[in-house]
XYZ file of C-alpha atoms in Angstrom:
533
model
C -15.882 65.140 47.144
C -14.812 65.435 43.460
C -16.579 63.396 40.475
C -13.121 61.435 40.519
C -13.845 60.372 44.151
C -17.290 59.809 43.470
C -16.396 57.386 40.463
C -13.572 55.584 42.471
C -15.828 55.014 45.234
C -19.247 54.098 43.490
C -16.333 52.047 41.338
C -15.165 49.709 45.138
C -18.592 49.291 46.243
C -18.608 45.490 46.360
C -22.951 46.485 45.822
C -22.598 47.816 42.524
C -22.373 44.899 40.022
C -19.375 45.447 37.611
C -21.146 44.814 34.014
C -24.421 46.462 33.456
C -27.964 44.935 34.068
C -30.333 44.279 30.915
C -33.178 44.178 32.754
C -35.954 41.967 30.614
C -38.398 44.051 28.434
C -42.276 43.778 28.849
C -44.678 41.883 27.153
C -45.990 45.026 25.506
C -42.300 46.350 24.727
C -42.012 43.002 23.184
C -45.134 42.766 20.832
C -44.557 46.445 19.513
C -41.193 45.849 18.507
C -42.581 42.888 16.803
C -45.397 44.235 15.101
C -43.786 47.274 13.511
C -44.236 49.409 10.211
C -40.896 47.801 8.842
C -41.225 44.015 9.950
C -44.733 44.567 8.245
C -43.026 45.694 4.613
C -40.576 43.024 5.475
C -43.282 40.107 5.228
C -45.255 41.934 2.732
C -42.762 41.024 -0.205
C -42.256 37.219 0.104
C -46.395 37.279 0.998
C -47.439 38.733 -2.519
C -44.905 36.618 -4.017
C -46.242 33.545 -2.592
C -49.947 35.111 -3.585
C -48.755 35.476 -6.861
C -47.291 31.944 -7.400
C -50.087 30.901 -6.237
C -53.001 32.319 -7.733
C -51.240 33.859 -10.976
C -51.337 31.948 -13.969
C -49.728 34.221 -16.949
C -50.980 32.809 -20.095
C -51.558 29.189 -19.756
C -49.378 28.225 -17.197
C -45.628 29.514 -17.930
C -43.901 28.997 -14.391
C -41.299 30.859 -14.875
C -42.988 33.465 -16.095
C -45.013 33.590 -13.033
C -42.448 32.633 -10.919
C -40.212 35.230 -12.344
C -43.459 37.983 -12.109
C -43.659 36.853 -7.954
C -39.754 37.520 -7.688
C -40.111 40.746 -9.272
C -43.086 41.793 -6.692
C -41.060 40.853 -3.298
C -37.875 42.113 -4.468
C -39.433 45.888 -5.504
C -41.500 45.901 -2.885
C -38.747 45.721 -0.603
C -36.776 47.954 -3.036
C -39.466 50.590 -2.630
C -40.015 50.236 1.439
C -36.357 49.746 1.990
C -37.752 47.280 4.942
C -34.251 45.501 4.011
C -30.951 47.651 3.175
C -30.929 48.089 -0.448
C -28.002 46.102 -1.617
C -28.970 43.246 0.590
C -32.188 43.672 -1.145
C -29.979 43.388 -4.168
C -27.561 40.799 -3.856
C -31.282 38.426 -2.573
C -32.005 37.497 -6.524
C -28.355 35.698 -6.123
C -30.849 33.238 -3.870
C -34.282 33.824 -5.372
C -33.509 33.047 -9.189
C -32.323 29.876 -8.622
C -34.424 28.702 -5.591
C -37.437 29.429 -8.377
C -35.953 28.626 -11.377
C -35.394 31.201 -13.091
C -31.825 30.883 -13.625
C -28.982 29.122 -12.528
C -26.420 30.425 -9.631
C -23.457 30.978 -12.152
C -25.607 32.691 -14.771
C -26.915 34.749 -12.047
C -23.431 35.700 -10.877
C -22.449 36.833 -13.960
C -24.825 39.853 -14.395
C -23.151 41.105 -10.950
C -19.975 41.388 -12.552
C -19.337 42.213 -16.175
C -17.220 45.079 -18.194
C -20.302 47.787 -17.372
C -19.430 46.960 -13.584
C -15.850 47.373 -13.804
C -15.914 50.216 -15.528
C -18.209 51.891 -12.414
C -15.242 50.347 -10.331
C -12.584 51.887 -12.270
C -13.936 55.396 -12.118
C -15.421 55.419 -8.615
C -11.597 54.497 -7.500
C -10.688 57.582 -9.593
C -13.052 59.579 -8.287
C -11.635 58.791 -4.569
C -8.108 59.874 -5.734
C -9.419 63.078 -6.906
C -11.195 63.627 -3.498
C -8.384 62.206 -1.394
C -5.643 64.807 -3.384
C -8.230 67.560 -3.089
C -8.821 68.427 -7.090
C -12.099 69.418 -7.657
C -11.467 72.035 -4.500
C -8.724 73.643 -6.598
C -11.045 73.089 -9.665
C -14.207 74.738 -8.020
C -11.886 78.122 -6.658
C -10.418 77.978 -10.014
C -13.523 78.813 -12.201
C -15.289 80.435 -9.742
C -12.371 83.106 -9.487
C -12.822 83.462 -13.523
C -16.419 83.872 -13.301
C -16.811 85.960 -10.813
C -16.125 88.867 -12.164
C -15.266 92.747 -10.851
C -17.292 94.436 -9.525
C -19.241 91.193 -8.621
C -22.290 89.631 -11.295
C -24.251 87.329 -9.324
C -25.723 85.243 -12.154
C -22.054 84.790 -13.473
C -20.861 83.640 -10.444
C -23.998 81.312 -9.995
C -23.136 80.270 -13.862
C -19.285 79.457 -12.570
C -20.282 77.215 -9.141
C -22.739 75.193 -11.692
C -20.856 74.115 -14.522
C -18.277 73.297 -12.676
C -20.201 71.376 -10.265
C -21.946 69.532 -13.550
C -18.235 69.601 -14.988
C -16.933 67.145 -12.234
C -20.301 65.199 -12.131
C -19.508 64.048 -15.404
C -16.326 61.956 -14.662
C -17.852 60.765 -11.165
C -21.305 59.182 -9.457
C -23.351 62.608 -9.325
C -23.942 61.956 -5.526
C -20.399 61.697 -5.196
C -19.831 65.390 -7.036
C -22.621 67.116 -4.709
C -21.121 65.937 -1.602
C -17.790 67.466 -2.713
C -19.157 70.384 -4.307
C -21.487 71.747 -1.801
C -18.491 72.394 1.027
C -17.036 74.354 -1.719
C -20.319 76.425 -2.219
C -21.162 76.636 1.658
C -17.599 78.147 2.392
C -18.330 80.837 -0.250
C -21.533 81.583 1.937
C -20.518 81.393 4.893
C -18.872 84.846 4.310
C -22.350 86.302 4.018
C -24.546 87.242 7.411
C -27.104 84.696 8.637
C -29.911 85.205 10.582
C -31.910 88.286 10.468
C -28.898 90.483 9.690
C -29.240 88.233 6.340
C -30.997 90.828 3.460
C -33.166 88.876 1.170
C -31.447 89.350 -1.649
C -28.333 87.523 0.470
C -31.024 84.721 1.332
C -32.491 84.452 -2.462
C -28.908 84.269 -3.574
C -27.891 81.640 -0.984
C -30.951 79.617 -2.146
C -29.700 79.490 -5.508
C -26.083 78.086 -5.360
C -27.796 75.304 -3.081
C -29.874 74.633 -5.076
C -27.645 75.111 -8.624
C -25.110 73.045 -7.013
C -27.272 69.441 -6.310
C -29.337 70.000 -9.761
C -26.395 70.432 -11.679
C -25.083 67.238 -10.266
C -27.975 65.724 -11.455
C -27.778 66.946 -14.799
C -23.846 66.968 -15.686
C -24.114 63.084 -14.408
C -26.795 63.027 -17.386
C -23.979 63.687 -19.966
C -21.366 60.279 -19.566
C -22.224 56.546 -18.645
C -20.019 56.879 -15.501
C -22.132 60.517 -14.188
C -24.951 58.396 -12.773
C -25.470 54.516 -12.295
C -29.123 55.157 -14.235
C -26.760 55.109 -17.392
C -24.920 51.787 -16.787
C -28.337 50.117 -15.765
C -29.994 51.375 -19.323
C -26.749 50.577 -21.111
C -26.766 47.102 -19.314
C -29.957 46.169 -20.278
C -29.841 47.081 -23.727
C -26.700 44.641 -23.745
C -28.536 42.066 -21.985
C -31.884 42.204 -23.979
C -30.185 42.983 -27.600
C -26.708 41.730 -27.271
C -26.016 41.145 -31.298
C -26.776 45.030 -31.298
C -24.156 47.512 -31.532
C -23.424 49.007 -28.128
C -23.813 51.809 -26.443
C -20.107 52.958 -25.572
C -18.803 56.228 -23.704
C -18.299 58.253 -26.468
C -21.855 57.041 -28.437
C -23.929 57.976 -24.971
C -21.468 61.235 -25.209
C -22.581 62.565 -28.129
C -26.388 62.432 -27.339
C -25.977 63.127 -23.230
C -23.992 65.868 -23.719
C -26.000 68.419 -25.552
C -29.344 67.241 -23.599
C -27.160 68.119 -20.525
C -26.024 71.531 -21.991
C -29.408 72.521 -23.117
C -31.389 71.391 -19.111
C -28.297 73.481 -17.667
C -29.032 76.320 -19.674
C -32.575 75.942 -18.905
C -31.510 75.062 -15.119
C -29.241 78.391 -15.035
C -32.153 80.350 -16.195
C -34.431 79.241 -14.246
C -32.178 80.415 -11.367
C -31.406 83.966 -12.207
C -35.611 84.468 -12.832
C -36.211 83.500 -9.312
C -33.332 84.271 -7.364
C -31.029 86.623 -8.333
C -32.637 89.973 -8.135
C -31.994 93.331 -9.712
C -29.565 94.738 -6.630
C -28.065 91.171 -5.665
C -24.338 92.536 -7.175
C -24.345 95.303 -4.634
C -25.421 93.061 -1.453
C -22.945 90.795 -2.160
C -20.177 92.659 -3.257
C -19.805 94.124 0.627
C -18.808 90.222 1.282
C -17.816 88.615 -1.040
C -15.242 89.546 -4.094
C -12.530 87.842 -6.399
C -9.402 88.695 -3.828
C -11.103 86.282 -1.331
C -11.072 83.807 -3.642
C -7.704 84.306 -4.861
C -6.989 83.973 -1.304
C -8.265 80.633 -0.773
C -6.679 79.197 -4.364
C -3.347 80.318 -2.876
C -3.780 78.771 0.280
C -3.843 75.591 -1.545
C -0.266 76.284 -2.372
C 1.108 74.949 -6.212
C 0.283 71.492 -7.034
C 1.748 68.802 -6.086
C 3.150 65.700 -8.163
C 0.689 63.761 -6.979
C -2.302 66.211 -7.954
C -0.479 66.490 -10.928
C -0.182 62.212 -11.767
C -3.947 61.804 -11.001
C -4.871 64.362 -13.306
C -2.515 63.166 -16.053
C -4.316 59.624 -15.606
C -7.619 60.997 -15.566
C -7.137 62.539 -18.593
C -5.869 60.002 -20.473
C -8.886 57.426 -19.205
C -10.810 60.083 -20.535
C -8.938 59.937 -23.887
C -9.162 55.947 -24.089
C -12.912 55.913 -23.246
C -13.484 58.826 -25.933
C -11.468 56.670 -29.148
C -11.769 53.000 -28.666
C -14.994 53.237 -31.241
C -15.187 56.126 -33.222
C -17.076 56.001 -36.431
C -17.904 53.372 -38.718
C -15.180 54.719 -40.742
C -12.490 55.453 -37.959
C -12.222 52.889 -36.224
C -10.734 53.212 -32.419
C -7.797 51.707 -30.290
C -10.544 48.620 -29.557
C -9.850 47.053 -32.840
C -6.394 46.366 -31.827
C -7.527 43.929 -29.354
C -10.515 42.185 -32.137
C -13.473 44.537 -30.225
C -12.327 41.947 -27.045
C -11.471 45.604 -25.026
C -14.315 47.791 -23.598
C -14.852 50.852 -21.588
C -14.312 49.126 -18.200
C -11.296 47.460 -19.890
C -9.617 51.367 -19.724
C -11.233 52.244 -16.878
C -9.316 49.275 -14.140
C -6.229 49.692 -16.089
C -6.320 53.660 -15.332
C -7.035 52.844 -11.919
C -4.186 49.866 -11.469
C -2.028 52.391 -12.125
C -2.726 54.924 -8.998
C -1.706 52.178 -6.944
C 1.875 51.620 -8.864
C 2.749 55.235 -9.603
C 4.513 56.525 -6.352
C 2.886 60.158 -5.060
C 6.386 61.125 -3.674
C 5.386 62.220 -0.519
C 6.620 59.509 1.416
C 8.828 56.355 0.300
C 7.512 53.758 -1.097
C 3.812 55.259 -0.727
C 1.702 55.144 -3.943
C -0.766 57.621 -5.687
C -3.084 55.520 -3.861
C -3.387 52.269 -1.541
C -6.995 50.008 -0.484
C -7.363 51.655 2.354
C -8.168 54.978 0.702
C -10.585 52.395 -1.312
C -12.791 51.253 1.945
C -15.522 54.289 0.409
C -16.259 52.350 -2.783
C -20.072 52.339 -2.946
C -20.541 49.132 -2.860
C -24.560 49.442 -2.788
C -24.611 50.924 -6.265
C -22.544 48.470 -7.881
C -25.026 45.746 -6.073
C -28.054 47.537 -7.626
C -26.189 47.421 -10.446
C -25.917 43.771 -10.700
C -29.711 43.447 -9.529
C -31.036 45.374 -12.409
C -28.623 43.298 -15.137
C -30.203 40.250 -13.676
C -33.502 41.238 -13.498
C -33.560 42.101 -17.609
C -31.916 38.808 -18.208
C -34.443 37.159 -15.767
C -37.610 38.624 -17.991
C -36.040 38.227 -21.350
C -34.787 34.425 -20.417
C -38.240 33.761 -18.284
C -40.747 34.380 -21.158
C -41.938 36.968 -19.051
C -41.369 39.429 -21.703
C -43.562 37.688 -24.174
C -46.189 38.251 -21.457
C -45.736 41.721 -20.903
C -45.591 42.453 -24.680
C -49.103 40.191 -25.518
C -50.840 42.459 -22.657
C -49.839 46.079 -24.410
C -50.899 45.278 -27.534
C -53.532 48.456 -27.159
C -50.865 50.613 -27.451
C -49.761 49.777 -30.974
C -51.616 52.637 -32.701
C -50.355 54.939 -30.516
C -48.086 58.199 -31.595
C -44.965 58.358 -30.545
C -44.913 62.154 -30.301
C -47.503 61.388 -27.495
C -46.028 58.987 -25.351
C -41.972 59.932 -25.334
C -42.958 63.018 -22.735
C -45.638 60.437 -21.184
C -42.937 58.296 -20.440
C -40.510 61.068 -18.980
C -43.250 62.253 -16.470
C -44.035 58.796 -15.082
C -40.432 57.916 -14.624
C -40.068 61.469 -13.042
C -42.774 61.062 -10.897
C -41.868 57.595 -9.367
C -38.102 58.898 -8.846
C -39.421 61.216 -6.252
C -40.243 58.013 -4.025
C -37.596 56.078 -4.842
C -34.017 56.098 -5.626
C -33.575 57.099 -9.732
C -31.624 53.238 -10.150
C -34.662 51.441 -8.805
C -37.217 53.130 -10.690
C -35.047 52.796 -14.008
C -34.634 48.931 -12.925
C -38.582 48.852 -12.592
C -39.778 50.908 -15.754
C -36.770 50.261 -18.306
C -37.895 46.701 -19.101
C -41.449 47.669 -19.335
C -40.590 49.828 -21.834
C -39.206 47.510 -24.218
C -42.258 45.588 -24.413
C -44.426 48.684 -24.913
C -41.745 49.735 -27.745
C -42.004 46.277 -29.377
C -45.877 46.716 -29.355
C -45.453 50.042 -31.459
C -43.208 48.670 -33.526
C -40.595 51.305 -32.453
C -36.378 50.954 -32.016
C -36.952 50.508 -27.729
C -34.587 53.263 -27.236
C -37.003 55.550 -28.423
C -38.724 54.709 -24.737
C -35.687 53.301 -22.990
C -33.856 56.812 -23.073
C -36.659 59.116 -21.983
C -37.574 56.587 -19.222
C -34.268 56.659 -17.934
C -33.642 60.183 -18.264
C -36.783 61.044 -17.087
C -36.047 59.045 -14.151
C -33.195 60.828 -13.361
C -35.349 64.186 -12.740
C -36.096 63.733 -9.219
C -36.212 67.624 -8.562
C -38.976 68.121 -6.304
C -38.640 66.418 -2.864
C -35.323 66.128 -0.854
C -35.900 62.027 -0.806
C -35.779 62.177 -4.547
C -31.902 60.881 -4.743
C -29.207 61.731 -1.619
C -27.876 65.010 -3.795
C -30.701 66.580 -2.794
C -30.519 65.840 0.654
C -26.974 66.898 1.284
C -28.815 70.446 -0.228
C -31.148 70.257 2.493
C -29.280 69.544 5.047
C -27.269 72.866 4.266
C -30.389 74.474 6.062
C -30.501 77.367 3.272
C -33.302 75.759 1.273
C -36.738 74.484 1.935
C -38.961 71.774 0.271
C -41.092 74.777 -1.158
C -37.615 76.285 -2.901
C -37.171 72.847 -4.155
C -41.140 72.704 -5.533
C -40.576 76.002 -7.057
C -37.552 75.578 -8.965
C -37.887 71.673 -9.610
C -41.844 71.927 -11.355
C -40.477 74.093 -14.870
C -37.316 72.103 -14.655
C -38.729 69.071 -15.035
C -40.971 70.453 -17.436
C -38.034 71.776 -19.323
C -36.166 68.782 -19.074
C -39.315 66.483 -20.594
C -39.610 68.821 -23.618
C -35.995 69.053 -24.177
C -35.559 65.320 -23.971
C -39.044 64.578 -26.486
C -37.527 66.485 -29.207
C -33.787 65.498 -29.225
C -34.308 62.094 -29.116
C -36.516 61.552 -32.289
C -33.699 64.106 -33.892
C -30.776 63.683 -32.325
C -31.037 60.279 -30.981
C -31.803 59.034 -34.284
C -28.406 59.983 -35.253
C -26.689 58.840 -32.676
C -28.630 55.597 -31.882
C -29.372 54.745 -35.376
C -33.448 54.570 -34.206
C -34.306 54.351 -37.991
C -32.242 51.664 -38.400
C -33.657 47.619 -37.715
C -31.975 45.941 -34.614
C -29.668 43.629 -35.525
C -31.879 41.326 -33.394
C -35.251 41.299 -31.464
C -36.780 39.993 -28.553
């Protein structure tokens, strides 16, 4: 009898019930999957928060201080744990502001949806066009085939599959450019031998694109607002906590992020070729690997299309519009047409209205790009997004800042010089925990206080704790880049150690000295805010 009989006749036994038996679980099955790790967290954050409500009393009795203090507590604490999915964890202050206080249900709403979050909405749907059409592949093959020289340089090649990888990080969520970067690098190494045919200097090299590829997503989403959400969140606040203050726009965080981005590559690519790419890497690679196989892949991918062609041409143009609409004092931009009413996210949903009106002419009536191709919009970032605007409206608005800044007043007298890089590595050292956004929602408004204790502009400490957040090098649960490196099974947690430790210390140092220099430029530090807290 064949397992088709067998099926058909188990299937007529009138015996053999015809929906499955859940039989009932124990009494010990029961109370361990009550009493677990995660339940625990779970209860832990509305516990301290009742603790603290109850026994806290911030400087003669401000409730909403404490109130707003308790709210804090539960919602990190489940931030940290992730006992409840992050953006639910997110979207709970839409219920826990106003059931304490803090703030009313409309104001509330509003920080989850202002011109910061539609410009992360605009791009992210740009960024899924480029995927969907295939662009950054052609990009990748592109500069990797003019890098990678003849007879084959190994550092140059390395140099080629970074920058372009930080290239397309800049114009989308960095997580976003690893995932579609590191295919691109894997299929490169997949012409080399694995196992223990695999020389070292194979392995070494192998190690390095991995790891090149997810750091310089990290540090090419350093350079725009839209690379990483740690951006929007600083820029947010700084709205929410100083909004008679001039801005930050694209093209202001531009000037600044871009040459700390070029200078930690730099750093990032040397770092590399020290450890990895060994004298006699050219000639155990070349035996795989040389610029006709690439050539060979680019022309697989055939000429472009007019579809590739449109979403490049609107990219560009975005781009363009988020570049002008403030220029200098003296210039002004394309904004002043519309009285300053336009801003960056203003460009960035009109760019993306227009993939889904321009046809791709590939099929009638089909557009560059429809909401189905949309159902990948990372909906938990622009939730932590809103969390973290409401959260610095929630301390400014609560009096818990007045708190905060009464308690640091010890820190007054301290040099700057001192504790810019102090900052950096306490930022970079909770961002190994936790996800970079929730430590730069956490330390961000601290930050301000401290900076209005030293009498100092607060980006002088907002920057470097947000950057510095943002250098989770060291552990593959830093930020999801660096697991989709890990997962590629070439690199191990000790690779990671060994690279990350002098980039991060690079990084700090870099960052400490631009930002008194540079920054002060660019931010106008040595300038008085317009208004204060």
């Amino acid at each position: 009898m064949d397992g088709n009989q067998m099926a058909q006749s188990t299937s007529d036994d009138p015996r053999v019930p015809l929906l499955p038996i859940h039989r009932p679980q124990s009494f010990n099955s029961c109370i361990q999957s009550i009493f677990t790790l995660n339940n625990f967290f779970i209860l832990l954050g509305p516990l301290l928060c009742g603790i603290i409500c109850l026994c806290v009393d911030l400087n003669g009795g401000r409730d909403a201080s404490t109130n707003m203090l308790a709210v804090l507590v539960w919602v990190f604490t489940w931030w940290l744990t992730e006992a409840v999915p992050m953006p639910i964890t997110s979207m709970s202050l839409l219920f826990l502001f106003p059931l304490f206080g803090i703030a009313d249900a409309d104001d509330v709403a509003h920080s989850y949806m202002d011109d910061v979050i539609t410009l992360v909405l605009g791009s992210f749907i740009l960024a899924l066009a480029v995927e969907h059409y295939n662009i950054h592949r052609r990009l990748a093959l592109n500069i990797t085939v003019l890098f990678c020289g003849d007879p084959l340089n190994p550092p140059f090649l390395l140099l080629g599959i970074c920058a372009t990888t930080a290239f397309v990080s800049m114009w989308m969520h960095n997580v976003a450019a690893a995932v579609m970067m590191m295919p691109v690098a894997t299929g490169i190494l997949q012409r080399f031998p694995t196992g223990p045919t695999q020389s070292n200097l194979v392995s070494k090299f192998c190690k390095a694109v991995v790891l090149g590829v997810i750091y310089s997503a990290a540090v090419g989403g350093m350079s725009t607002l839209t690379g990483t959400g740690v951006n929007l969140i600083l820029v947010g606040m700084w709205k929410s906590y100083f909004p008679e203050a001039d801005p930050i726009s694209f093209n202001t965080w531009f000037f600044f992020g871009f040459p700390l981005a070029v200078l930690i590559f730099i750093a990032l690519w040397g770092i590399l070729c020290c450890l990895y790419c060994r004298k006699g890497s050219g000639e155990a690679l070349s035996a795989y690997l040389n610029k006709a196989h690439l050539k060979r892949e680019l022309e697989l991918l055939g000429p472009m299309a007019f579809a590739e062609k449109m979403v490049l041409a609107v990219f560009s143009i975005l781009i363009v519009l988020w570049m002008t609409r403030t220029i200098t004092d003296d210039i002004p931009g394309w904004g002043t047409l519309f009285n300053g009413r336009a801003g960056d996210g203003t460009a960035s949903v009109l760019m993306a209205t227009l993939l889904f009106i321009i046809p791709n002419k590939k099929q009638p009536g089909e557009k560059l790009m429809d909401w189905n191709k949309c159902k990948k919009l990372p909906w938990n970032i622009i939730l932590l997004l809103g969390a973290g605007f409401a959260i610095a409206d929630g301390v400014r608005t609560s009096g818990l800042a007045d708190v905060l800044s009464e308690a640091l007043d010890f820190l007054e007298n301290v040099p700057y010089l001192a504790i810019a890089p102090a900052v950096c590595l306490i930022s970079g050292a909770i961002t190994e925990f936790t996800s970079n956004n929730a430590t730069t929602t956490l330390v961000v408004p601290l930050l301000i206080q401290i900076a209005q204790t030293m009498h100092l502009h607060p980006l002088l400490l907002m920057v470097p704790g947000a950057i510095g957040a943002q250098f989770s090098f060291l552990l593959p649960t830093g930020t999801p880049s660096n697991i989709v490196g890990f997962t590629t099974g070439h690199i191990e947690i000790k690779d990671m150690i060994k690279t990350g430790v002098p980039l991060k210390i690079a990084g700090t140092v870099v960052l400490s000295l631009l930002m008194p220099t540079l920054g002060a430029i660019v931010f106008k530090t040595n300038e008085p805010l317009k208004n204060s807290l």
